[in-house]
mmCIF file of C-alpha atoms in Angstrom:
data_model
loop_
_atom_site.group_PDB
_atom_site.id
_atom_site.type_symbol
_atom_site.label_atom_id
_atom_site.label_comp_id
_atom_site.label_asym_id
_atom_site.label_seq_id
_atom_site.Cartn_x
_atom_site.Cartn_y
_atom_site.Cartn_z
ATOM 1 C CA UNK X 555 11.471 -19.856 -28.466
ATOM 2 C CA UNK X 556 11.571 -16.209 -26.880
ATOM 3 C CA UNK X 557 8.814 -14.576 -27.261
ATOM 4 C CA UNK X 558 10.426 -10.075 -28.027
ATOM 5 C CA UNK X 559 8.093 -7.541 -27.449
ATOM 6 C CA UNK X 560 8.423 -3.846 -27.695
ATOM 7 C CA UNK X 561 6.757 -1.391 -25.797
ATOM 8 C CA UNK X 562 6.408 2.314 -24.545
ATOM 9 C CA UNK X 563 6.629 1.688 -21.100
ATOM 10 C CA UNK X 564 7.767 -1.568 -19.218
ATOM 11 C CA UNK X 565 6.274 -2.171 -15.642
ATOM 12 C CA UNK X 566 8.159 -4.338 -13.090
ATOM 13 C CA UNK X 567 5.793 -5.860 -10.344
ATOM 14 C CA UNK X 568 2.027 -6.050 -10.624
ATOM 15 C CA UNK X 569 0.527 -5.024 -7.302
ATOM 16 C CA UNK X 570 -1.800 -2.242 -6.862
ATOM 17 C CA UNK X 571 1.076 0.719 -7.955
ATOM 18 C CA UNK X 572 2.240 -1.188 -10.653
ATOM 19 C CA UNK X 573 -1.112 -2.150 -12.055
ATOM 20 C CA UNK X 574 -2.947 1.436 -11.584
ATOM 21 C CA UNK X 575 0.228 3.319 -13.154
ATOM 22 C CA UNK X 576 -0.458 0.587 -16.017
ATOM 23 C CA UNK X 577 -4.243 1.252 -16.218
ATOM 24 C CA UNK X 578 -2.873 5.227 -16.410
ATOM 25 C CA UNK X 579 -0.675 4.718 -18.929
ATOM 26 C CA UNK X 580 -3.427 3.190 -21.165
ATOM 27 C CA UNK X 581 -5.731 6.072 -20.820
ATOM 28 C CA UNK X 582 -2.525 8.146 -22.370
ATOM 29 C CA UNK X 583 -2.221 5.832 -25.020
ATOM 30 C CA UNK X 584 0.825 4.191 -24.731
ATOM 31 C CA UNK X 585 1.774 0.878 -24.555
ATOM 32 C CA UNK X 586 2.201 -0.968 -21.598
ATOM 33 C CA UNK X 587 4.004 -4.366 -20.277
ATOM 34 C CA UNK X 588 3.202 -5.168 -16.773
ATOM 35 C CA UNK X 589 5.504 -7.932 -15.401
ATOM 36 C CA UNK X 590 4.959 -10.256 -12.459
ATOM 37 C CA UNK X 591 6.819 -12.660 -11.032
ATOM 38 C CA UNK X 592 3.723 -14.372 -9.727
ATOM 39 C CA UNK X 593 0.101 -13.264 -9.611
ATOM 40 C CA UNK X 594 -0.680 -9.773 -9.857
ATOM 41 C CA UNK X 595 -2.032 -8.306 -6.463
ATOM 42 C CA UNK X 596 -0.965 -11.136 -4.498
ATOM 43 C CA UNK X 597 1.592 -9.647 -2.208
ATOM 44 C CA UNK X 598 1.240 -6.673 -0.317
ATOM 45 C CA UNK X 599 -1.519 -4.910 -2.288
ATOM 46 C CA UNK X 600 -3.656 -7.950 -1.900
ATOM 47 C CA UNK X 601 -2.781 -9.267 1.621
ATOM 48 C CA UNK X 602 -2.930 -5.988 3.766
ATOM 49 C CA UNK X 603 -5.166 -4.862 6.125
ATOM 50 C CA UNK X 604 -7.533 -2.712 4.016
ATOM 51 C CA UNK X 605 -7.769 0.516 5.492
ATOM 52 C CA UNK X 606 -8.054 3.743 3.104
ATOM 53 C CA UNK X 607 -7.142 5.690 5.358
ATOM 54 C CA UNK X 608 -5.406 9.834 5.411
ATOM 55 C CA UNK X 609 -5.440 10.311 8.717
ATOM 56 C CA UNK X 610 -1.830 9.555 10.331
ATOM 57 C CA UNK X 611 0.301 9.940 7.319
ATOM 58 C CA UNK X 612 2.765 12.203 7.272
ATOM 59 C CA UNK X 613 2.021 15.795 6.292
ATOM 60 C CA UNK X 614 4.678 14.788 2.912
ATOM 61 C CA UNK X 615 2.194 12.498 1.667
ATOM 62 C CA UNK X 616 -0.927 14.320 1.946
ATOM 63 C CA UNK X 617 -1.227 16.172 -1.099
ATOM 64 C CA UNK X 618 -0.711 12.225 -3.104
ATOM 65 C CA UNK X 619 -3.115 10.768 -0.596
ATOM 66 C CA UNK X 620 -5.619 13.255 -0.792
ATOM 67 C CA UNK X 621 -5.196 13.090 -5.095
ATOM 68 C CA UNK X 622 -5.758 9.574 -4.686
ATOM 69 C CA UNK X 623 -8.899 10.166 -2.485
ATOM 70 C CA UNK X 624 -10.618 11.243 -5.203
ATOM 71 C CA UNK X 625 -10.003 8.302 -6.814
ATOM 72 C CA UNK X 626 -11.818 5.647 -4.375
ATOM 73 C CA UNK X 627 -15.545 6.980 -5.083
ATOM 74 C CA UNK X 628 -14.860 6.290 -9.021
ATOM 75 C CA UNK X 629 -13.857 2.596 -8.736
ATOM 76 C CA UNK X 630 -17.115 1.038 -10.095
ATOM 77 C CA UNK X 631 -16.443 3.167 -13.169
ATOM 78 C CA UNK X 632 -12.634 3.332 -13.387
ATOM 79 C CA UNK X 633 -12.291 -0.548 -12.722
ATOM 80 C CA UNK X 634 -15.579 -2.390 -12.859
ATOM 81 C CA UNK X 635 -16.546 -3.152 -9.254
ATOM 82 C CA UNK X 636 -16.319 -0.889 -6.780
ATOM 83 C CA UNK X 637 -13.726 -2.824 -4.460
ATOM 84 C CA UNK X 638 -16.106 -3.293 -1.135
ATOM 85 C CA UNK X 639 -15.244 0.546 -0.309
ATOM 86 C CA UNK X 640 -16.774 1.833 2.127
ATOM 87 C CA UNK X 641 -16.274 6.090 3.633
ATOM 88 C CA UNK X 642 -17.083 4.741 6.896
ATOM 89 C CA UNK X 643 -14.388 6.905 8.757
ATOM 90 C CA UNK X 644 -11.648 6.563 10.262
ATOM 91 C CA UNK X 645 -10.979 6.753 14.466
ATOM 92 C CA UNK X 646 -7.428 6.668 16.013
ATOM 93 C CA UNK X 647 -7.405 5.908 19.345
ATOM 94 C CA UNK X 648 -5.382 7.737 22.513
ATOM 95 C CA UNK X 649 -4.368 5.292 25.131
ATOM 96 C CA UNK X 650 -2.640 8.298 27.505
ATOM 97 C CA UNK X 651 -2.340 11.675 27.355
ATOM 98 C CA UNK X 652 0.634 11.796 25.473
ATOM 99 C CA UNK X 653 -1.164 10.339 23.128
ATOM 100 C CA UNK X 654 -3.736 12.379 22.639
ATOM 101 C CA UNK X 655 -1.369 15.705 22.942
ATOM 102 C CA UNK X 656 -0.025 14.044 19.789
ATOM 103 C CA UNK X 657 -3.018 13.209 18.021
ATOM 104 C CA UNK X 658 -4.002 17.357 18.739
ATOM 105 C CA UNK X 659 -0.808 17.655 17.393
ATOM 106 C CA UNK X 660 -1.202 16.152 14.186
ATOM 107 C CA UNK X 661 -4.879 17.971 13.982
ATOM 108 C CA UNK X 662 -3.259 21.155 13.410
ATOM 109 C CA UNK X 663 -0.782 20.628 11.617
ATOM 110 C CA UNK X 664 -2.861 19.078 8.543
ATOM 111 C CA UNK X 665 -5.540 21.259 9.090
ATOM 112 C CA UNK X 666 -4.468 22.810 6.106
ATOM 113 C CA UNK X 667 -4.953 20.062 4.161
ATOM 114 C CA UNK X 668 -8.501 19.744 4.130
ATOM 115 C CA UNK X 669 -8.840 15.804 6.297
ATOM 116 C CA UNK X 670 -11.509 17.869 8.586
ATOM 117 C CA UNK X 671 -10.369 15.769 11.994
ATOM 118 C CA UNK X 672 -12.619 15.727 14.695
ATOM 119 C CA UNK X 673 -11.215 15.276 18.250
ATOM 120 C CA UNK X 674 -13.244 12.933 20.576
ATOM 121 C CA UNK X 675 -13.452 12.750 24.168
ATOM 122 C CA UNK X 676 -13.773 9.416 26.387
ATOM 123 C CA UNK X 677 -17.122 9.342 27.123
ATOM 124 C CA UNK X 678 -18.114 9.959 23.252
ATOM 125 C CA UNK X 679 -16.195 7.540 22.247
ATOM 126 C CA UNK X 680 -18.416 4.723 24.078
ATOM 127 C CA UNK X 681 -21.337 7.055 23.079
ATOM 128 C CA UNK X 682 -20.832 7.218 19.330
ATOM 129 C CA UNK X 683 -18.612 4.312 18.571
ATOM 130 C CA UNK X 684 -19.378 1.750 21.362
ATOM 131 C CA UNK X 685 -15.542 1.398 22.150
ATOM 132 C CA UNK X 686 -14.746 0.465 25.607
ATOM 133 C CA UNK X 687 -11.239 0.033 27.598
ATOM 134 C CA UNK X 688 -8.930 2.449 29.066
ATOM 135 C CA UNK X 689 -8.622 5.098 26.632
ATOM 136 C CA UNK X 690 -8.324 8.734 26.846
ATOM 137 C CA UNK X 691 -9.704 9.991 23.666
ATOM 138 C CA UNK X 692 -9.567 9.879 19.672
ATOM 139 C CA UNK X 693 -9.243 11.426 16.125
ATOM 140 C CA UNK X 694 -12.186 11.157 14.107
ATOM 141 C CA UNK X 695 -11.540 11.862 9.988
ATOM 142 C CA UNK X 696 -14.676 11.300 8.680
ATOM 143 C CA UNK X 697 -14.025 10.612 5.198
ATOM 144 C CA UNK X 698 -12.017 8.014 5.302
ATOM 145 C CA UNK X 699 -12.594 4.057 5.057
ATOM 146 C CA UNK X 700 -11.724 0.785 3.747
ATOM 147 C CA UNK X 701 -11.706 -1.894 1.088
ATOM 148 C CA UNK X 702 -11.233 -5.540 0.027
ATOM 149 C CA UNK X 703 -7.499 -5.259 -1.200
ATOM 150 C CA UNK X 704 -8.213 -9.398 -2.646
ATOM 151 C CA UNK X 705 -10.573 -7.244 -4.957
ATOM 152 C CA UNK X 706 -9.152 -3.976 -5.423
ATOM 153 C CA UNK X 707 -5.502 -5.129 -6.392
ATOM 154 C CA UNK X 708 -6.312 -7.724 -8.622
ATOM 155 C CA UNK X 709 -9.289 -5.801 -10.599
ATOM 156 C CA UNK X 710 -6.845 -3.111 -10.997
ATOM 157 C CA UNK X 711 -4.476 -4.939 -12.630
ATOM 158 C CA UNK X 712 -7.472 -6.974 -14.896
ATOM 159 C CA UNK X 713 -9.185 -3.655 -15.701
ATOM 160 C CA UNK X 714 -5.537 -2.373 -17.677
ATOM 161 C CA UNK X 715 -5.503 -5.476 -19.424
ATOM 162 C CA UNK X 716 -8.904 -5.035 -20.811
ATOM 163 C CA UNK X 717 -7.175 -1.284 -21.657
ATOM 164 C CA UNK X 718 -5.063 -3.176 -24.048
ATOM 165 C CA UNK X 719 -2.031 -3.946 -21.410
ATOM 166 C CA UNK X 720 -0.084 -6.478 -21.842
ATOM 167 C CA UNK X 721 -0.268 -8.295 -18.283
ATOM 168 C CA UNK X 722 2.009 -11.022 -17.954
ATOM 169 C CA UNK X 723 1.885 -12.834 -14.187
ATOM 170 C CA UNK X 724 4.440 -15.880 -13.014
ATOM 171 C CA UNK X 725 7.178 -13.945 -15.374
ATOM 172 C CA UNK X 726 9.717 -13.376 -12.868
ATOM 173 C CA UNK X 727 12.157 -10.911 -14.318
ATOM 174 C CA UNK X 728 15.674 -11.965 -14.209
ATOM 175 C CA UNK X 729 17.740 -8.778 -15.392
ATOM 176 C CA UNK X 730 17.113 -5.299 -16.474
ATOM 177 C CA UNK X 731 19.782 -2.950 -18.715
ATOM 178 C CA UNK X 732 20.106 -0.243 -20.290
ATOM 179 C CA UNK X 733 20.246 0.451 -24.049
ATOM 180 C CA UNK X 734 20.827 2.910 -26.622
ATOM 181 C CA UNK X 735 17.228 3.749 -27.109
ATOM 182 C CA UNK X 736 15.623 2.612 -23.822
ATOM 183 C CA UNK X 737 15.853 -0.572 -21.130
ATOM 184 C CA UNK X 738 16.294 -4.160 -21.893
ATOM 185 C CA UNK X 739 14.472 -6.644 -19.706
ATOM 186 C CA UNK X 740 14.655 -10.592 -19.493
ATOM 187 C CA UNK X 741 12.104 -12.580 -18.159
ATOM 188 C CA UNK X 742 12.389 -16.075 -18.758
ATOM 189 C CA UNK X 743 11.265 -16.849 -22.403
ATOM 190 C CA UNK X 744 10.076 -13.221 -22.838
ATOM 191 C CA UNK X 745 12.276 -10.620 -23.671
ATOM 192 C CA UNK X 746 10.762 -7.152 -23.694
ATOM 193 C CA UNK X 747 12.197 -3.928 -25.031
ATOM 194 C CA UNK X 748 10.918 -0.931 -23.423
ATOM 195 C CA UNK X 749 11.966 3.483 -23.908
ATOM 196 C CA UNK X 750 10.736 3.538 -20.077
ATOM 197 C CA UNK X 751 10.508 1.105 -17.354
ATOM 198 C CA UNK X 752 8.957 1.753 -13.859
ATOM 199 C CA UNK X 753 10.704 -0.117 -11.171
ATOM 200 C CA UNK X 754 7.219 -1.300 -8.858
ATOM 201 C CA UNK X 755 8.290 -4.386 -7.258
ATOM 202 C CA UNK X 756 7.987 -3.710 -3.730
ATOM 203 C CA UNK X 757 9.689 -5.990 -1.054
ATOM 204 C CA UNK X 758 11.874 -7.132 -4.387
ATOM 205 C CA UNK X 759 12.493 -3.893 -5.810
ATOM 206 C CA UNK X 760 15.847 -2.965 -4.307
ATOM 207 C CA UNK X 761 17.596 -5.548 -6.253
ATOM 208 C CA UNK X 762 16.324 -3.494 -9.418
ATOM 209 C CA UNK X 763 17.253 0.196 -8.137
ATOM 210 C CA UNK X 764 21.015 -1.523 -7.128
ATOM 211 C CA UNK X 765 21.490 -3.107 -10.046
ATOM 212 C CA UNK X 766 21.727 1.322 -11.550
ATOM 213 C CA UNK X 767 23.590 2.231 -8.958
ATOM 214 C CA UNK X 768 21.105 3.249 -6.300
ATOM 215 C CA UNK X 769 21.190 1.076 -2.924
ATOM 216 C CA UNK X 770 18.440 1.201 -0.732
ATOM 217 C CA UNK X 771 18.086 0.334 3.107
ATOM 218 C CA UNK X 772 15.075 -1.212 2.093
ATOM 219 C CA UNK X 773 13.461 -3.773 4.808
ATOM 220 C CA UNK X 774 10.757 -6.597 4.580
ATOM 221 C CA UNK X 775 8.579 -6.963 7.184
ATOM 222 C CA UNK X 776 5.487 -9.627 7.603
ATOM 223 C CA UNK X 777 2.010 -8.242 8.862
ATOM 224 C CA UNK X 778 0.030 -10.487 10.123
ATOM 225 C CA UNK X 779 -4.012 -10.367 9.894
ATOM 226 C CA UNK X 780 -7.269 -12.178 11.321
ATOM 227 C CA UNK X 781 -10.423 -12.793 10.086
ATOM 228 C CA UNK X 782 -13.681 -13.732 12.436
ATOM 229 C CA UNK X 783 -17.116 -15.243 11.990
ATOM 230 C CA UNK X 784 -19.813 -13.043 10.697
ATOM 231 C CA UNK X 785 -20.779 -11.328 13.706
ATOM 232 C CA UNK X 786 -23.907 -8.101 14.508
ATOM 233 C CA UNK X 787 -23.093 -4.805 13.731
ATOM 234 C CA UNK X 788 -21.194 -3.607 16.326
ATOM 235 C CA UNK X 789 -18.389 -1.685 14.658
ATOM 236 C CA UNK X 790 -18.821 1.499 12.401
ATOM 237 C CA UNK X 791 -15.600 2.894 11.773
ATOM 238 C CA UNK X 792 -12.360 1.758 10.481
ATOM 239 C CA UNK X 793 -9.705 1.355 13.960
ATOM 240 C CA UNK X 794 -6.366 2.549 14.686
ATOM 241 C CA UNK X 795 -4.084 3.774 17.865
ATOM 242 C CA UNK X 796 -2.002 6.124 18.297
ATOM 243 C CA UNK X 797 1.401 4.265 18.606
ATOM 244 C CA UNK X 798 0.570 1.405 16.894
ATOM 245 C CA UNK X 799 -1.213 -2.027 18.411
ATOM 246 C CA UNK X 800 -4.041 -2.745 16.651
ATOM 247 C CA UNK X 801 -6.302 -1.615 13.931
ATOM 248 C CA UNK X 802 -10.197 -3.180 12.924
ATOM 249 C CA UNK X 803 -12.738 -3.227 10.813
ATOM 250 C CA UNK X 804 -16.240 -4.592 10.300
ATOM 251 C CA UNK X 805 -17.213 -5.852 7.001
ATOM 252 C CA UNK X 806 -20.474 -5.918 5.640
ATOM 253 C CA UNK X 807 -21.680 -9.421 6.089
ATOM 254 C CA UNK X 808 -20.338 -9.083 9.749
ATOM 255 C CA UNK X 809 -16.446 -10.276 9.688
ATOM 256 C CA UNK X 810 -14.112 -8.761 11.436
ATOM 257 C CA UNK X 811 -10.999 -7.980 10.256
ATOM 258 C CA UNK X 812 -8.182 -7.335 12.700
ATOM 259 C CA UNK X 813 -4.163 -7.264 12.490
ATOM 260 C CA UNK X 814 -1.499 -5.241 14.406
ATOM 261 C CA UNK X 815 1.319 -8.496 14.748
ATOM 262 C CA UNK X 816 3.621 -9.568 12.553
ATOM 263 C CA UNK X 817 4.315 -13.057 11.077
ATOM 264 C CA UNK X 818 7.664 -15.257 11.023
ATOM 265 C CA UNK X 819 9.471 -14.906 7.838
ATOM 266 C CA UNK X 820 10.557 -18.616 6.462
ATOM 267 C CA UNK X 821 13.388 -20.103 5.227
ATOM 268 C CA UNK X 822 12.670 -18.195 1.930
ATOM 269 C CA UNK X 823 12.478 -14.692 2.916
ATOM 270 C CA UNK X 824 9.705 -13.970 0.332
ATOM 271 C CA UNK X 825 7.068 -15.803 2.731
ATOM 272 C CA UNK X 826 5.849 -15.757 5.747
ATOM 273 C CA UNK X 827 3.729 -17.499 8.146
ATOM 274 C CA UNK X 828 1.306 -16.144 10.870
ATOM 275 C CA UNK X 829 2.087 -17.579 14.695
ATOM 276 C CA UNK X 830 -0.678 -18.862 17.275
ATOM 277 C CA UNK X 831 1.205 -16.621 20.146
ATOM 278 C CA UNK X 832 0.552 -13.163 18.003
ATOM 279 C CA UNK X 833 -2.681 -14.108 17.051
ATOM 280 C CA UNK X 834 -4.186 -14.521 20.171
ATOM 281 C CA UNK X 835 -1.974 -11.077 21.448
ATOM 282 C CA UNK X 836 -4.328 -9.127 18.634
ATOM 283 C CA UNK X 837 -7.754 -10.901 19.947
ATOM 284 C CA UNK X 838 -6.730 -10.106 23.010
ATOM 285 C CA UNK X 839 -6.031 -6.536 22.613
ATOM 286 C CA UNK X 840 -8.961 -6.073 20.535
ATOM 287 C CA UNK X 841 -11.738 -7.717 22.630
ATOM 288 C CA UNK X 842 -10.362 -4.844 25.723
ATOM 289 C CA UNK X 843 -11.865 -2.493 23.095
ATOM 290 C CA UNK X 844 -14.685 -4.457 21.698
ATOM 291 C CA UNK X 845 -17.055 -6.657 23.759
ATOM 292 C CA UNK X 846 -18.646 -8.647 21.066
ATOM 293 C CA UNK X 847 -14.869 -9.804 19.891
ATOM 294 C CA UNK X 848 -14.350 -11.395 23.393
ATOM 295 C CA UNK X 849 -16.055 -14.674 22.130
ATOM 296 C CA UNK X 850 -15.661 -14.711 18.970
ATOM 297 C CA UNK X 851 -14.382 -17.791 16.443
ATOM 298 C CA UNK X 852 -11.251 -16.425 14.137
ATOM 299 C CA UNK X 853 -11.531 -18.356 10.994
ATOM 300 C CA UNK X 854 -8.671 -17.321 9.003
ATOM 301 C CA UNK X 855 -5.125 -16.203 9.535
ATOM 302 C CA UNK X 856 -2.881 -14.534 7.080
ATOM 303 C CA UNK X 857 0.774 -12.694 6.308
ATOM 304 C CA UNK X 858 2.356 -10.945 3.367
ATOM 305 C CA UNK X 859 5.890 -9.584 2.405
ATOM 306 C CA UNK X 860 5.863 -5.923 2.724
ATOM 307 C CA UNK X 861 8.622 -3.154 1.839
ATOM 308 C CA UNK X 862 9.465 -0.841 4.648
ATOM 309 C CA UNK X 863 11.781 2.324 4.524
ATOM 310 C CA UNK X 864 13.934 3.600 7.677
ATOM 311 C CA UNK X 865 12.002 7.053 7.194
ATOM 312 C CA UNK X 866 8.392 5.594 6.237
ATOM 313 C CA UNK X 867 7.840 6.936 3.399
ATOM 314 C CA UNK X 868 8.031 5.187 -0.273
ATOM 315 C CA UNK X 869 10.587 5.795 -3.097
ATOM 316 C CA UNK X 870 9.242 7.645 -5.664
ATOM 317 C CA UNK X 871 10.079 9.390 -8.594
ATOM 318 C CA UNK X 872 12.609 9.043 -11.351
ATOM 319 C CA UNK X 873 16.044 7.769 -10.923
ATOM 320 C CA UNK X 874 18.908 10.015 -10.498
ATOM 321 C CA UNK X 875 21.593 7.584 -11.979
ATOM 322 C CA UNK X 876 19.271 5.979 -15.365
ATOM 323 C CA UNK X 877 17.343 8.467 -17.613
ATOM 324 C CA UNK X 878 13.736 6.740 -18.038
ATOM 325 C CA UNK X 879 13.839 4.947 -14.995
ATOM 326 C CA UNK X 880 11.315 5.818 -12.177
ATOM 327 C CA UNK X 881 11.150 4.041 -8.779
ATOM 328 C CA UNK X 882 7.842 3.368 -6.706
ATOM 329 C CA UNK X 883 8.275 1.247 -3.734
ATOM 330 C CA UNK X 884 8.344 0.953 0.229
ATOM 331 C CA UNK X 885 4.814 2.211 0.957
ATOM 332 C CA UNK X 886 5.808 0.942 4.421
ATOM 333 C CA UNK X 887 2.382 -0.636 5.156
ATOM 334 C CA UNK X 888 0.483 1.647 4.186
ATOM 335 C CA UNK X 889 0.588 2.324 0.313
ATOM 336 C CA UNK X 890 -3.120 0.702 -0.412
ATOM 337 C CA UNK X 891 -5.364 3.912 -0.112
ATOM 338 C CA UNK X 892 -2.329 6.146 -2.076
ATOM 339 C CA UNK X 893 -1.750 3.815 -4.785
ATOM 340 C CA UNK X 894 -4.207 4.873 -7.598
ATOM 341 C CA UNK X 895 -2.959 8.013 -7.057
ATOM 342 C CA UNK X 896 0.850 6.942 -7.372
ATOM 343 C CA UNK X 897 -0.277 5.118 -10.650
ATOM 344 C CA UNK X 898 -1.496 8.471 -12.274
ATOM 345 C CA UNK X 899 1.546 10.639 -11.188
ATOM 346 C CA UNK X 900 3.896 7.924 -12.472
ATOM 347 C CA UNK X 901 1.522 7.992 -15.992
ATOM 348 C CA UNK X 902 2.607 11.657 -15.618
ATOM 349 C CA UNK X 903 6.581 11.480 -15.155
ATOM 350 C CA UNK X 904 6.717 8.785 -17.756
ATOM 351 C CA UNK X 905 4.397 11.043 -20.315
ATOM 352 C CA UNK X 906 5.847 14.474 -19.419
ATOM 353 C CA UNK X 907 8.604 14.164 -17.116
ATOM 354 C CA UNK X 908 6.764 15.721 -14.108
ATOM 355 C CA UNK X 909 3.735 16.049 -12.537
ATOM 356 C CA UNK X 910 1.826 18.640 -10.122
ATOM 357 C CA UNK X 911 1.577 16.159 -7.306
ATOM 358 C CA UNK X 912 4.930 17.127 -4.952
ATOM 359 C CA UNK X 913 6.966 14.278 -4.760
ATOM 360 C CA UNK X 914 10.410 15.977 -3.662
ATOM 361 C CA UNK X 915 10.218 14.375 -0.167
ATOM 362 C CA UNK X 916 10.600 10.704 -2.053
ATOM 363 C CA UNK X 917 13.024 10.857 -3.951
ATOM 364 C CA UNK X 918 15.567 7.859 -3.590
ATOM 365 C CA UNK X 919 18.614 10.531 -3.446
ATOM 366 C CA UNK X 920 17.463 10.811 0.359
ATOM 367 C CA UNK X 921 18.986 7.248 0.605
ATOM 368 C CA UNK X 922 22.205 7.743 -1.670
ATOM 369 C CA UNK X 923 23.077 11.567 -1.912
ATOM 370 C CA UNK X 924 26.567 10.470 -3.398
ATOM 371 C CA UNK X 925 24.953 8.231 -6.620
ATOM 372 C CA UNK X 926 26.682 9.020 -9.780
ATOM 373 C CA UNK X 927 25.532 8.219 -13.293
ATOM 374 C CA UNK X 928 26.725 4.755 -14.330
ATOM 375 C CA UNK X 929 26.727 2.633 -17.642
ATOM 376 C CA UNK X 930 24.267 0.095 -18.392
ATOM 377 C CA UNK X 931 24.382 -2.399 -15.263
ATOM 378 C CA UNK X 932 22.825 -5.259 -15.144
ATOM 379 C CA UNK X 933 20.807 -7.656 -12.746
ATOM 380 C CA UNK X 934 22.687 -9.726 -11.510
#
């Protein structure tokens, strides 16, 4: 028996974009489908590193960062826990002074924006953060932090279905078409009929913006994370260098989260398995900057399928091929502190067809300038 059901707006992938924009779309009053092929917020948006973080995006996606900024504070209300977020700041690190030209750089040019960066010296950066190593200086942005994404993705994606979303996980859609009055999707024994359909599923999504005539260069890549043993306070802030190499955190009961490697994709490309040799690189690296990491136990290793674009920055927007169509993938590592406020500016293009947030810089034509309108095509 197929199960048909009809609905205002069909979601495709139920991480943390897919699931907010859902949650969104609820407080508009339309009705929602959210589709998963597995468990909601168990790829990317549950598996990452954490941070919720402004700082070191590209000017482009500050206006959408900063909307969803506004967002974090609200979560006990909006969602019904409040995630493990914490403002505790966020400190990029200058190993040279290259580096640190480039993180003065960066200072001025989003001044405008409102991230109020602080530039650190050496000596206060043993003095107010108790890092140690070789380093030059830093870029402080005080109002930034991080969360549990195990929490935040999944409660997400639980608080639309208590909005009256229908949230439907290990339904792995098959195809996708277009019809006279909307989209067509198959899923196994569900069949859903939908006027719009938002294409959210990340390292997976290309095969959905091909099948209307809109190739990607889309990449998967594998980070690769460590967990330690409770340990004392030692670490305020939320980590990252300029370059790339590392980033940590401190939790509140005292583990330490650190990544900066990347796993070994499997013989199934959608998984992916940490390695010994990369692990012990990131301990390594991070006990030069920490001295209470230098002995400490790791206790858990983990990896995740990510979607990466050549330019960084996600897809999104509506198609240019497929009227009702809108695309939001390839956050490129770093889509967890933007994506509640990709969810509401996708509730607005699918309500009104726009939204205030700019968005321009996303748009998939950057990819395929030459895409033409096509007929109904279909997953293949």
């Amino acid at each position: 028996m197929t199960r048909r059901i009809d609905c205002d707006v069909a979601i495709i992938g139920g991480g943390l974009v897919g699931s907010s924009a859902a949650l969104a779309l609820r407080g508009m009053g339309l009705s929602v489908t959210l589709l998963d092929k597995g468990f909601c917020g168990a790829q990317a948006s549950g598996v990452n590193y954490g941070g919720v973080r402004r700082q070191g995006r590209p000017s482009e996606q500050l206006p959408l960062s900063q909307r969803a900024h506004a967002i974090w504070p609200r979560l006990q209300q909006l969602i019904g826990i409040d995630g493990e977020f914490l403002r505790s700041g966020h400190l990029k690190l200058a190993r040279s002074a290259d580096d640190m030209a480039s993180l003065e750089r960066y200072a001025a040019e989003v001044a405008p924006f409102g991230l109020d960066l602080e530039l650190v010296g050496h000596n206060q950066l043993r003095e107010r953060f108790g890092v140690m190593g070789d380093l030059v200086g830093g870029s402080f942005c005080p109002g930034d932090g991080h969360a549990n994404p195990r929490l935040v993705a999944a409660a997400f994606a639980a608080a639309a279905r208590r909005a009256g979303a229908e949230v439907l996980e290990n339904t792995e859609v098959a195809g996708v078409s277009r019809t006279f009055e909307g989209f067509a999707l198959e899923a196994g024994a569900v069949a859903v009929t939908a006027r719009s359909v938002i294409n959210s599923a990340g390292a997976w999504a290309d095969r959905f913006a091909r099948a209307f005539n809109e190739p990607v260069p889309l990449e998967r890549t594998y980070p690769s994370m460590i967990v330690t043993e409770p340990l004392d306070p030692f670490l305020s802030v939320n980590i990252g260098i300029e370059g790339g190499g590392i980033y940590a955190r401190q939790v509140a009961r005292g583990n330490v989260v650190v990544g900066g490697e990347r796993a070994t994709p499997l013989d199934n490309p959608d998984y992916s398995r940490p390695h010994s040799d990369g692990a012990l690189t990131i301990m390594q690296r991070a006990s030069e900057l920490f001295g209470p990491l230098r002995h400490a136990q790791a206790i858990r290793f983990w990896s995740g399928t990510e979607a990466t674009m050549p330019d960084r920055n996600p897809v999104l927007g509506p198609s240019a091929t497929t009227p009702g169509l809108i695309h939001a993938f390839g956050f490129s590592g770093a889509g967890f502190q933007i994506a509640p406020g990709v969810g509401e500016v996708l509730a607005e293009l699918v309500r009104d067809g726009q939204t205030a947030t700019p968005i321009d810089a996303f748009a998939i034509t950057r990819f395929s300038p030459a895409s033409q309108p096509g007929g109904a095509l279909k997953q293949q």
